[in-house]
């Protein structure tokens, strides 16, 4: 793993004058903070640029929004009405884990993505003392690198390991905190507890270094974004007080008011805490999130329509402004109907090089985390007030005051009527297409079932899997052969729902290969 050659993305032409990182040697790039910013912005380009992680299938590989869409399609709330050109279809069918020995499929793509981020972050962090420049600039650069490393470790573990809750001492992924190069000895998988402790340590260090420094660019991490990442990590861990307190800081960085004209294509919108603004000469056509979502653009979005499940849509009140995010209409085959999404649109579908920003975090998510964690911590008064405050901007007359309790069903469609369930339903509606639904299913320790009544095609019902069982490995990615072959300490994840009998797969630490002395 080495420092990847990436160029800079900027929405302010006066912010930095940079070159691709491969034009500056590793010995000189970190001599000044200008070089540090160059490396940092090179990492940030990796958050939206396609074609960086794999030699094929790269129209579905373009940073966080591609992995969020993957994880949404692995759940029950998003329907993919047809295979279209094939992009994301196999994620939807859970038909990617078997391709662990390929360098063109999801196991390799996602692994390469997260560990490239980690490698780049390590390279920046470990050159802190070599940079000359103002302390504020150095702290800002290093703080961002710690935040990106925290992000990468948390999300990589969310994909390649079973849930943190219930599997704290089970194996997750390896931890590297020093720069790695070709030939660096591979490490064994650390436990969930160890990986998330590393992520939490990193994000706390980022928060300390960033302090109250202003965000230099909407794609950078500031105190609000860092606390938003901390809230996400702590929520996944079940550390509800930490998640609550971090989200309470993060939400102050943006607005959660509802704007029906906002179609998630402008990273400078007041609701956005973190995103990547795509300038015209750095845009692309098909290999981007909105091309997979907006049917007006034609192509991918039109041939493989993304719809809300009927179950979820029916939870939206008629006077809820978010109901306009979907419309019941005839789909591409001209025969079936579904709740076609209109939440995500190009600003100008005739010109996909503009109005096609990537959005990674919004303030409403933080408000919902505050509500959920307050409820879990026994403060229902706060939870109701916070949810009502958010919802009154979306649905006139909304009032959750009659709800109480934290009961959840075994399946995500088994309703209990509790306050916690109501908060989570509003979260499912609000963050549809943004967060990665399967990560919530995992942390909630629930199962799910797809049905044709929801709108899912028969071929996508997953009848041979065990998605109703939180102990299943169905939503745990296999490690790529490149890693397994190069690192003898890696214990492979099962291709199927459960480990086999050969003792060479799973997440039991007692089965992990031992280093040779």
Short mmCIF file of C-alpha atoms in Angstrom, two decimals:
data_model
loop_
_atom_site.label_atom_id
_atom_site.label_comp_id
_atom_site.label_asym_id
_atom_site.label_seq_id
_atom_site.Cartn_x
_atom_site.Cartn_y
_atom_site.Cartn_z
CA UNK A 1 0.00 0.00 0.00
CA UNK A 2 1.53 3.30 -1.10
CA UNK A 3 0.53 6.93 -1.45
CA UNK A 4 -1.87 6.94 -4.37
CA UNK A 5 -1.47 9.52 -7.11
CA UNK A 6 -4.56 11.68 -6.92
CA UNK A 7 -5.24 15.23 -8.02
CA UNK A 8 -6.94 18.06 -6.19
CA UNK A 9 -10.59 19.02 -6.16
CA UNK A 10 -11.38 22.57 -5.15
CA UNK A 11 -14.38 24.89 -5.23
CA UNK A 12 -12.16 27.91 -4.64
CA UNK A 13 -9.52 28.57 -7.27
CA UNK A 14 -7.61 30.73 -4.78
CA UNK A 15 -7.47 28.05 -2.10
CA UNK A 16 -4.57 26.02 -3.46
CA UNK A 17 -2.40 25.80 -6.53
CA UNK A 18 -1.55 22.12 -6.65
CA UNK A 19 -0.28 19.44 -8.95
CA UNK A 20 -1.00 15.72 -9.04
CA UNK A 21 0.81 14.04 -6.16
CA UNK A 22 2.79 11.87 -8.54
CA UNK A 23 4.59 14.99 -9.73
CA UNK A 24 6.18 15.51 -6.34
CA UNK A 25 8.38 12.89 -4.73
CA UNK A 26 7.55 11.48 -1.32
CA UNK A 27 10.80 12.99 0.01
CA UNK A 28 9.73 16.55 -0.78
CA UNK A 29 5.95 16.65 -0.69
CA UNK A 30 5.76 17.05 3.10
CA UNK A 31 8.47 19.65 3.51
CA UNK A 32 5.84 22.38 3.63
CA UNK A 33 2.16 22.63 4.44
CA UNK A 34 1.53 23.37 0.75
CA UNK A 35 2.66 19.83 0.03
CA UNK A 36 0.57 18.59 2.93
CA UNK A 37 -2.51 20.23 1.50
CA UNK A 38 -1.66 18.70 -1.87
CA UNK A 39 -1.63 15.21 -0.35
CA UNK A 40 -4.81 15.90 1.64
CA UNK A 41 -6.71 17.12 -1.40
CA UNK A 42 -5.43 14.15 -3.36
CA UNK A 43 -7.11 11.91 -0.81
CA UNK A 44 -10.31 13.90 -1.11
CA UNK A 45 -10.48 13.35 -4.85
CA UNK A 46 -10.61 9.66 -3.96
CA UNK A 47 -14.00 10.41 -2.37
CA UNK A 48 -15.67 10.86 -5.72
CA UNK A 49 -13.36 9.91 -8.58
CA UNK A 50 -14.27 6.69 -10.36
CA UNK A 51 -11.92 4.06 -11.76
CA UNK A 52 -9.34 4.23 -8.98
CA UNK A 53 -9.92 0.94 -7.15
CA UNK A 54 -10.39 -1.78 -9.72
CA UNK A 55 -9.62 -2.62 -13.35
CA UNK A 56 -13.23 -3.42 -14.22
CA UNK A 57 -16.84 -2.78 -13.20
CA UNK A 58 -15.67 0.68 -12.21
CA UNK A 59 -18.90 2.47 -13.18
CA UNK A 60 -20.18 1.33 -9.79
CA UNK A 61 -17.03 2.31 -7.90
CA UNK A 62 -16.85 6.03 -7.14
CA UNK A 63 -16.31 6.52 -3.44
CA UNK A 64 -18.72 6.83 -0.49
CA UNK A 65 -21.86 7.36 -2.53
CA UNK A 66 -21.24 4.13 -4.43
CA UNK A 67 -20.80 2.17 -1.21
CA UNK A 68 -23.84 3.82 0.36
CA UNK A 69 -25.90 2.85 -2.69
CA UNK A 70 -24.50 -0.68 -2.51
CA UNK A 71 -25.47 -0.95 1.16
CA UNK A 72 -28.93 0.56 0.57
CA UNK A 73 -29.58 -2.00 -2.15
CA UNK A 74 -28.52 -4.75 0.24
CA UNK A 75 -31.47 -3.86 2.48
CA UNK A 76 -35.24 -3.92 2.08
CA UNK A 77 -36.21 -0.26 1.61
CA UNK A 78 -34.71 0.29 -1.84
CA UNK A 79 -36.04 -1.61 -4.84
CA UNK A 80 -33.97 -2.04 -7.99
CA UNK A 81 -36.66 -2.62 -10.56
CA UNK A 82 -34.42 -4.20 -13.23
CA UNK A 83 -30.83 -5.23 -13.87
CA UNK A 84 -30.33 -2.54 -16.48
CA UNK A 85 -26.67 -2.50 -17.46
CA UNK A 86 -25.77 -4.65 -14.46
CA UNK A 87 -24.25 -2.00 -12.22
CA UNK A 88 -25.19 -2.60 -8.56
CA UNK A 89 -27.55 -5.41 -9.60
CA UNK A 90 -25.28 -8.08 -8.15
CA UNK A 91 -24.94 -6.16 -4.89
CA UNK A 92 -28.74 -6.15 -4.78
CA UNK A 93 -28.82 -9.92 -5.40
CA UNK A 94 -26.01 -10.61 -2.88
CA UNK A 95 -24.12 -12.22 -5.74
CA UNK A 96 -20.66 -10.70 -5.30
CA UNK A 97 -19.00 -12.52 -2.41
CA UNK A 98 -18.11 -15.53 -4.54
CA UNK A 99 -15.92 -13.30 -6.76
CA UNK A 100 -13.31 -12.82 -4.05
CA UNK A 101 -10.60 -14.10 -6.40
CA UNK A 102 -11.28 -11.36 -8.96
CA UNK A 103 -9.82 -7.84 -9.07
CA UNK A 104 -12.89 -6.45 -10.81
CA UNK A 105 -15.63 -7.13 -8.25
CA UNK A 106 -16.81 -5.69 -4.97
CA UNK A 107 -14.62 -7.69 -2.54
CA UNK A 108 -11.45 -6.30 -4.12
CA UNK A 109 -12.85 -2.88 -5.00
CA UNK A 110 -14.06 -1.92 -1.52
CA UNK A 111 -11.02 -3.41 0.22
CA UNK A 112 -8.68 -1.52 -2.07
CA UNK A 113 -10.66 1.68 -1.55
CA UNK A 114 -10.59 1.71 2.24
CA UNK A 115 -7.00 0.56 2.61
CA UNK A 116 -5.78 3.07 0.05
CA UNK A 117 -7.39 5.77 2.19
CA UNK A 118 -5.75 4.29 5.28
CA UNK A 119 -2.36 4.12 3.57
CA UNK A 120 -2.58 7.73 2.42
CA UNK A 121 -3.73 8.89 5.85
CA UNK A 122 -0.86 7.04 7.52
CA UNK A 123 1.63 8.64 5.16
CA UNK A 124 0.32 12.13 6.00
CA UNK A 125 0.06 11.53 9.76
CA UNK A 126 3.54 10.12 10.00
CA UNK A 127 5.03 13.16 8.27
CA UNK A 128 3.59 15.66 10.73
CA UNK A 129 6.98 16.62 12.14
CA UNK A 130 8.53 17.05 8.70
CA UNK A 131 6.28 19.90 7.56
CA UNK A 132 7.20 23.54 7.91
CA UNK A 133 4.39 26.06 8.13
CA UNK A 134 1.91 27.44 10.60
CA UNK A 135 0.78 25.23 13.46
CA UNK A 136 -2.85 25.84 12.50
CA UNK A 137 -2.25 24.55 8.97
CA UNK A 138 -0.35 21.50 10.19
CA UNK A 139 -3.06 20.67 12.73
CA UNK A 140 -5.75 21.12 10.07
CA UNK A 141 -4.00 18.77 7.61
CA UNK A 142 -3.21 16.12 10.22
CA UNK A 143 -6.66 16.44 11.80
CA UNK A 144 -8.26 15.73 8.45
CA UNK A 145 -5.99 12.73 7.91
CA UNK A 146 -7.00 11.27 11.29
CA UNK A 147 -10.67 11.80 10.43
CA UNK A 148 -10.30 10.05 7.08
CA UNK A 149 -8.53 7.14 8.73
CA UNK A 150 -11.29 6.86 11.32
CA UNK A 151 -13.86 6.88 8.52
CA UNK A 152 -12.02 4.20 6.56
CA UNK A 153 -11.53 1.84 9.49
CA UNK A 154 -15.13 2.13 10.66
CA UNK A 155 -16.73 1.66 7.27
CA UNK A 156 -14.35 -1.10 6.20
CA UNK A 157 -15.20 -3.01 9.38
CA UNK A 158 -18.92 -2.38 8.87
CA UNK A 159 -18.63 -4.16 5.52
CA UNK A 160 -16.07 -6.89 6.20
CA UNK A 161 -17.17 -7.89 9.72
CA UNK A 162 -20.35 -8.80 11.51
CA UNK A 163 -22.04 -6.18 13.68
CA UNK A 164 -20.03 -4.62 16.49
CA UNK A 165 -22.87 -5.19 18.96
CA UNK A 166 -22.91 -8.88 19.77
CA UNK A 167 -19.57 -9.52 18.06
CA UNK A 168 -17.24 -7.17 19.90
CA UNK A 169 -14.57 -9.85 20.33
CA UNK A 170 -14.95 -11.41 16.90
CA UNK A 171 -12.47 -10.71 14.11
CA UNK A 172 -12.88 -7.67 11.88
CA UNK A 173 -10.00 -6.27 9.78
CA UNK A 174 -6.25 -5.62 10.18
CA UNK A 175 -5.00 -2.35 11.68
CA UNK A 176 -2.08 -0.43 10.15
CA UNK A 177 -0.98 2.89 11.63
CA UNK A 178 2.41 3.20 9.94
CA UNK A 179 3.05 3.88 6.24
CA UNK A 180 2.87 0.68 4.19
CA UNK A 181 4.65 -0.14 0.98
CA UNK A 182 4.90 -3.02 -1.46
CA UNK A 183 6.30 -5.87 0.55
CA UNK A 184 5.05 -4.65 3.93
CA UNK A 185 4.24 -7.69 6.08
CA UNK A 186 0.53 -8.28 6.43
CA UNK A 187 -1.17 -8.21 9.80
CA UNK A 188 -3.83 -10.47 11.23
CA UNK A 189 -7.43 -9.35 11.61
CA UNK A 190 -8.04 -7.36 14.78
CA UNK A 191 -11.30 -7.69 16.68
CA UNK A 192 -14.25 -5.36 16.25
CA UNK A 193 -13.45 -3.91 19.67
CA UNK A 194 -9.87 -3.14 18.62
CA UNK A 195 -10.78 -1.70 15.21
CA UNK A 196 -13.49 0.58 16.53
CA UNK A 197 -11.26 1.65 19.42
CA UNK A 198 -8.75 2.72 16.77
CA UNK A 199 -11.44 4.56 14.81
CA UNK A 200 -12.66 6.29 17.96
CA UNK A 201 -9.12 7.24 18.98
CA UNK A 202 -8.50 8.65 15.51
CA UNK A 203 -11.68 10.72 15.41
CA UNK A 204 -11.01 12.10 18.89
CA UNK A 205 -7.52 13.11 17.79
CA UNK A 206 -9.03 14.76 14.71
CA UNK A 207 -11.48 16.74 16.86
CA UNK A 208 -8.66 17.91 19.12
CA UNK A 209 -6.44 19.01 16.22
CA UNK A 210 -9.24 20.69 14.25
CA UNK A 211 -10.57 22.62 17.22
CA UNK A 212 -12.76 25.44 15.97
CA UNK A 213 -10.84 25.97 12.73
CA UNK A 214 -13.07 26.97 9.83
CA UNK A 215 -13.68 24.45 7.05
CA UNK A 216 -11.45 25.52 4.14
CA UNK A 217 -13.50 23.57 1.63
CA UNK A 218 -16.80 21.72 1.78
CA UNK A 219 -14.97 18.43 1.16
CA UNK A 220 -12.70 18.92 4.16
CA UNK A 221 -13.45 17.83 7.70
CA UNK A 222 -14.08 20.46 10.37
CA UNK A 223 -15.32 20.14 13.96
CA UNK A 224 -18.90 19.52 12.80
CA UNK A 225 -18.04 16.81 10.28
CA UNK A 226 -15.61 15.17 12.70
CA UNK A 227 -18.27 15.07 15.40
CA UNK A 228 -20.73 13.72 12.83
CA UNK A 229 -18.33 10.88 12.06
CA UNK A 230 -17.85 10.31 15.80
CA UNK A 231 -21.63 10.13 16.24
CA UNK A 232 -21.92 7.55 13.44
CA UNK A 233 -19.10 5.41 14.83
CA UNK A 234 -20.41 5.55 18.41
CA UNK A 235 -23.97 4.80 17.28
CA UNK A 236 -22.80 1.68 15.45
CA UNK A 237 -20.94 0.63 18.61
CA UNK A 238 -23.97 1.16 20.82
CA UNK A 239 -22.19 3.92 22.76
CA UNK A 240 -25.30 6.06 22.85
CA UNK A 241 -24.16 8.84 25.18
CA UNK A 242 -21.07 9.50 23.07
CA UNK A 243 -23.15 9.43 19.88
CA UNK A 244 -25.71 11.79 21.39
CA UNK A 245 -23.15 14.35 22.53
CA UNK A 246 -21.21 14.28 19.26
CA UNK A 247 -24.36 14.62 17.14
CA UNK A 248 -25.47 17.57 19.28
CA UNK A 249 -22.29 19.39 18.22
CA UNK A 250 -22.41 18.25 14.59
CA UNK A 251 -26.00 19.40 13.99
CA UNK A 252 -24.96 22.97 14.71
CA UNK A 253 -22.94 22.97 11.50
CA UNK A 254 -25.97 22.93 9.20
CA UNK A 255 -29.71 23.30 8.85
CA UNK A 256 -32.28 20.53 8.97
CA UNK A 257 -35.05 22.62 7.45
CA UNK A 258 -36.79 20.96 4.51
CA UNK A 259 -36.33 22.37 1.01
CA UNK A 260 -38.39 20.55 -1.59
CA UNK A 261 -36.33 22.10 -4.41
CA UNK A 262 -33.12 20.53 -3.11
CA UNK A 263 -32.26 17.36 -5.02
CA UNK A 264 -28.97 16.39 -3.40
CA UNK A 265 -26.75 17.79 -6.09
CA UNK A 266 -25.24 20.84 -4.33
CA UNK A 267 -22.62 20.32 -1.63
CA UNK A 268 -22.85 23.97 -0.57
CA UNK A 269 -26.49 23.61 0.48
CA UNK A 270 -27.16 24.76 4.04
CA UNK A 271 -28.17 21.25 5.11
CA UNK A 272 -24.89 19.69 3.97
CA UNK A 273 -22.13 19.20 6.52
CA UNK A 274 -19.75 17.35 4.19
CA UNK A 275 -19.60 16.82 0.45
CA UNK A 276 -17.52 17.13 -2.70
CA UNK A 277 -18.24 19.97 -5.08
CA UNK A 278 -17.61 18.80 -8.64
CA UNK A 279 -16.34 21.56 -10.91
CA UNK A 280 -17.06 21.35 -14.62
CA UNK A 281 -13.66 20.22 -15.87
CA UNK A 282 -13.56 17.41 -13.31
CA UNK A 283 -17.06 16.05 -13.92
CA UNK A 284 -18.00 12.86 -15.68
CA UNK A 285 -21.04 11.33 -17.35
CA UNK A 286 -22.16 7.82 -16.42
CA UNK A 287 -19.77 6.71 -13.63
CA UNK A 288 -21.36 8.82 -10.91
CA UNK A 289 -24.10 8.51 -8.33
CA UNK A 290 -26.75 10.70 -9.97
CA UNK A 291 -26.42 8.87 -13.29
CA UNK A 292 -27.56 5.74 -11.47
CA UNK A 293 -30.50 7.57 -9.86
CA UNK A 294 -31.94 10.24 -12.19
CA UNK A 295 -34.11 8.67 -14.91
CA UNK A 296 -34.24 11.95 -16.85
CA UNK A 297 -30.58 11.50 -17.73
CA UNK A 298 -31.40 8.18 -19.39
CA UNK A 299 -29.01 5.28 -19.35
CA UNK A 300 -28.30 3.63 -16.03
CA UNK A 301 -30.94 5.35 -13.93
CA UNK A 302 -33.67 4.85 -16.51
CA UNK A 303 -32.90 1.21 -17.27
CA UNK A 304 -32.37 0.18 -13.64
CA UNK A 305 -34.81 2.31 -11.71
CA UNK A 306 -34.33 2.85 -7.98
CA UNK A 307 -37.62 2.85 -6.11
CA UNK A 308 -38.80 2.97 -2.52
CA UNK A 309 -40.41 -0.18 -1.20
CA UNK A 310 -44.18 0.07 -0.96
CA UNK A 311 -43.90 -0.78 2.76
CA UNK A 312 -41.69 2.23 3.44
CA UNK A 313 -43.59 4.61 1.18
CA UNK A 314 -46.83 3.78 2.95
CA UNK A 315 -45.27 5.06 6.18
CA UNK A 316 -45.05 8.56 4.72
CA UNK A 317 -48.00 10.80 5.57
CA UNK A 318 -49.81 12.40 2.65
CA UNK A 319 -48.87 15.88 3.88
CA UNK A 320 -45.22 15.00 4.45
CA UNK A 321 -43.12 17.02 2.01
CA UNK A 322 -40.80 14.05 1.54
CA UNK A 323 -43.58 12.16 -0.23
CA UNK A 324 -42.52 14.12 -3.32
CA UNK A 325 -39.23 12.22 -3.30
CA UNK A 326 -41.04 9.29 -4.93
CA UNK A 327 -43.83 8.92 -7.47
CA UNK A 328 -45.85 5.84 -8.31
CA UNK A 329 -45.39 5.37 -12.03
CA UNK A 330 -44.90 2.83 -14.79
CA UNK A 331 -41.34 1.55 -14.83
CA UNK A 332 -38.95 0.91 -17.69
CA UNK A 333 -40.50 -2.39 -18.77
CA UNK A 334 -43.79 -0.62 -19.48
CA UNK A 335 -45.71 -3.24 -17.49
CA UNK A 336 -44.92 -2.86 -13.79
CA UNK A 337 -45.24 0.14 -11.51
CA UNK A 338 -43.19 1.29 -8.54
CA UNK A 339 -42.33 4.23 -6.33
CA UNK A 340 -39.72 5.77 -8.64
CA UNK A 341 -37.29 8.02 -6.80
CA UNK A 342 -37.07 11.76 -7.51
CA UNK A 343 -35.04 12.64 -4.43
CA UNK A 344 -31.74 12.64 -6.32
CA UNK A 345 -31.59 14.66 -9.54
CA UNK A 346 -29.01 16.43 -11.64
CA UNK A 347 -29.35 20.20 -11.51
CA UNK A 348 -29.32 19.98 -15.31
CA UNK A 349 -29.65 16.45 -16.66
CA UNK A 350 -28.51 17.67 -20.08
CA UNK A 351 -25.20 18.72 -18.55
CA UNK A 352 -24.07 16.12 -15.97
CA UNK A 353 -20.73 17.89 -15.56
CA UNK A 354 -22.45 20.55 -13.44
CA UNK A 355 -24.89 20.31 -10.56
CA UNK A 356 -23.65 16.82 -9.69
CA UNK A 357 -21.95 17.23 -6.34
CA UNK A 358 -21.42 14.31 -3.98
CA UNK A 359 -22.97 14.60 -0.54
CA UNK A 360 -21.61 12.59 2.39
CA UNK A 361 -23.35 14.00 5.47
CA UNK A 362 -26.35 16.21 6.24
CA UNK A 363 -27.58 17.86 9.43
CA UNK A 364 -30.94 15.99 9.54
CA UNK A 365 -29.04 12.74 10.14
CA UNK A 366 -27.52 14.27 13.26
CA UNK A 367 -30.90 15.40 14.54
CA UNK A 368 -32.19 11.85 14.13
CA UNK A 369 -29.18 10.45 16.00
CA UNK A 370 -29.92 12.82 18.88
CA UNK A 371 -33.52 11.62 18.96
CA UNK A 372 -32.60 7.94 18.81
CA UNK A 373 -29.89 8.10 21.45
CA UNK A 374 -32.00 10.23 23.81
CA UNK A 375 -34.72 7.60 23.55
CA UNK A 376 -32.28 4.77 24.22
CA UNK A 377 -30.82 6.66 27.19
CA UNK A 378 -34.26 6.94 28.78
CA UNK A 379 -34.90 10.61 28.01
CA UNK A 380 -38.11 10.29 26.04
CA UNK A 381 -39.04 13.92 26.61
CA UNK A 382 -35.94 15.06 24.75
CA UNK A 383 -36.33 12.38 22.09
CA UNK A 384 -39.91 13.43 21.30
CA UNK A 385 -39.05 17.12 21.28
CA UNK A 386 -36.10 16.62 18.94
CA UNK A 387 -38.06 14.43 16.53
CA UNK A 388 -41.04 16.80 16.56
CA UNK A 389 -38.71 19.72 15.85
CA UNK A 390 -37.31 17.97 12.79
CA UNK A 391 -40.62 16.65 11.54
CA UNK A 392 -42.53 19.92 11.81
CA UNK A 393 -40.36 21.18 8.93
CA UNK A 394 -41.53 18.22 6.85
CA UNK A 395 -45.06 17.42 7.97
CA UNK A 396 -47.47 19.99 9.34
CA UNK A 397 -49.13 18.80 12.54
CA UNK A 398 -46.71 15.94 13.18
CA UNK A 399 -46.66 14.86 16.82
CA UNK A 400 -45.02 11.76 18.27
CA UNK A 401 -46.00 12.57 21.87
CA UNK A 402 -48.15 9.45 22.18
CA UNK A 403 -45.27 7.11 21.43
CA UNK A 404 -43.14 5.47 24.11
CA UNK A 405 -40.66 2.65 24.64
CA UNK A 406 -37.75 1.07 22.79
CA UNK A 407 -39.23 -2.23 21.58
CA UNK A 408 -38.25 -3.36 18.08
CA UNK A 409 -39.45 -6.35 16.09
CA UNK A 410 -37.33 -9.34 15.11
CA UNK A 411 -37.74 -8.31 11.48
CA UNK A 412 -37.63 -4.70 10.33
CA UNK A 413 -41.27 -5.00 9.21
CA UNK A 414 -42.50 -6.44 12.54
CA UNK A 415 -44.06 -3.35 14.09
CA UNK A 416 -44.23 -2.64 17.82
CA UNK A 417 -45.51 0.95 17.80
CA UNK A 418 -42.67 2.13 20.07
CA UNK A 419 -41.09 5.58 20.09
CA UNK A 420 -37.74 4.12 19.06
CA UNK A 421 -39.37 2.40 16.10
CA UNK A 422 -40.98 5.69 15.04
CA UNK A 423 -37.62 7.45 15.15
CA UNK A 424 -36.04 4.70 13.09
CA UNK A 425 -38.85 4.78 10.51
CA UNK A 426 -38.31 8.51 10.06
CA UNK A 427 -34.59 7.82 9.75
CA UNK A 428 -35.29 5.23 7.04
CA UNK A 429 -37.39 7.74 5.11
CA UNK A 430 -35.06 10.70 5.57
CA UNK A 431 -31.79 8.92 4.76
CA UNK A 432 -33.07 6.72 1.93
CA UNK A 433 -30.30 6.49 -0.65
CA UNK A 434 -27.80 8.36 1.52
CA UNK A 435 -26.45 6.23 4.33
CA UNK A 436 -26.42 2.52 3.56
CA UNK A 437 -29.45 0.78 5.02
CA UNK A 438 -27.78 -2.58 5.71
CA UNK A 439 -25.40 -0.94 8.20
CA UNK A 440 -28.39 0.07 10.32
CA UNK A 441 -29.94 -3.39 10.03
CA UNK A 442 -26.67 -4.86 11.30
CA UNK A 443 -26.29 -2.54 14.28
CA UNK A 444 -29.94 -2.91 15.25
CA UNK A 445 -29.52 -6.69 15.35
CA UNK A 446 -32.65 -7.16 13.26
CA UNK A 447 -33.36 -9.29 10.22
CA UNK A 448 -35.34 -8.46 7.11
CA UNK A 449 -37.40 -10.09 4.39
CA UNK A 450 -38.11 -8.82 0.90
CA UNK A 451 -41.46 -9.46 -0.77
CA UNK A 452 -43.01 -8.80 -4.15
CA UNK A 453 -45.65 -6.72 -2.36
CA UNK A 454 -42.86 -4.33 -1.44
CA UNK A 455 -42.01 -4.12 -5.13
CA UNK A 456 -38.93 -6.32 -5.19
CA UNK A 457 -38.50 -8.49 -8.31
CA UNK A 458 -38.89 -12.24 -7.72
CA UNK A 459 -35.22 -12.72 -8.60
CA UNK A 460 -34.23 -10.41 -5.71
CA UNK A 461 -36.20 -11.99 -2.85
CA UNK A 462 -33.06 -13.65 -1.42
CA UNK A 463 -35.00 -16.80 -0.51
CA UNK A 464 -31.86 -18.93 -0.30
CA UNK A 465 -30.16 -16.58 2.19
CA UNK A 466 -30.68 -15.95 5.91
CA UNK A 467 -31.16 -12.20 6.06
CA UNK A 468 -33.66 -12.77 8.86
CA UNK A 469 -30.81 -13.82 11.16
CA UNK A 470 -28.49 -11.15 12.69
CA UNK A 471 -25.85 -13.86 13.16
CA UNK A 472 -25.68 -14.52 9.42
CA UNK A 473 -22.61 -13.70 7.33
CA UNK A 474 -24.82 -12.85 4.35
CA UNK A 475 -24.05 -9.14 4.61
CA UNK A 476 -20.36 -9.66 5.46
CA UNK A 477 -18.02 -9.22 2.49
CA UNK A 478 -15.35 -11.76 1.61
CA UNK A 479 -11.72 -10.68 1.58
CA UNK A 480 -10.11 -10.44 -1.87
CA UNK A 481 -7.69 -13.14 -2.97
CA UNK A 482 -4.99 -10.51 -3.43
CA UNK A 483 -5.04 -9.94 0.32
CA UNK A 484 -5.50 -13.59 1.31
CA UNK A 485 -2.66 -14.74 -0.96
CA UNK A 486 -0.29 -12.01 0.19
CA UNK A 487 -1.19 -12.17 3.88
CA UNK A 488 -1.06 -15.64 5.42
CA UNK A 489 -2.60 -14.30 8.65
CA UNK A 490 -5.99 -13.54 7.11
CA UNK A 491 -8.90 -15.79 8.07
CA UNK A 492 -11.40 -15.65 5.18
CA UNK A 493 -15.07 -14.78 5.70
CA UNK A 494 -17.64 -17.37 4.57
CA UNK A 495 -19.02 -17.10 1.07
CA UNK A 496 -22.28 -18.54 2.36
CA UNK A 497 -24.53 -17.55 5.24
CA UNK A 498 -22.49 -19.46 7.83
CA UNK A 499 -18.95 -20.86 8.21
CA UNK A 500 -18.23 -24.29 6.79
CA UNK A 501 -16.60 -27.20 8.56
CA UNK A 502 -13.03 -26.67 7.38
CA UNK A 503 -11.98 -24.27 10.15
CA UNK A 504 -10.51 -21.85 7.62
CA UNK A 505 -13.28 -19.27 7.49
CA UNK A 506 -15.35 -17.19 9.85
CA UNK A 507 -14.52 -14.63 12.55
CA UNK A 508 -13.58 -16.83 15.52
CA UNK A 509 -10.16 -15.65 16.81
CA UNK A 510 -9.26 -19.21 17.77
CA UNK A 511 -9.32 -20.19 14.08
CA UNK A 512 -7.06 -17.37 12.91
CA UNK A 513 -3.72 -18.41 11.37
CA UNK A 514 -0.77 -17.79 13.64
CA UNK A 515 2.37 -15.88 12.68
CA UNK A 516 5.46 -18.02 12.11
CA UNK A 517 8.22 -17.34 14.60
#
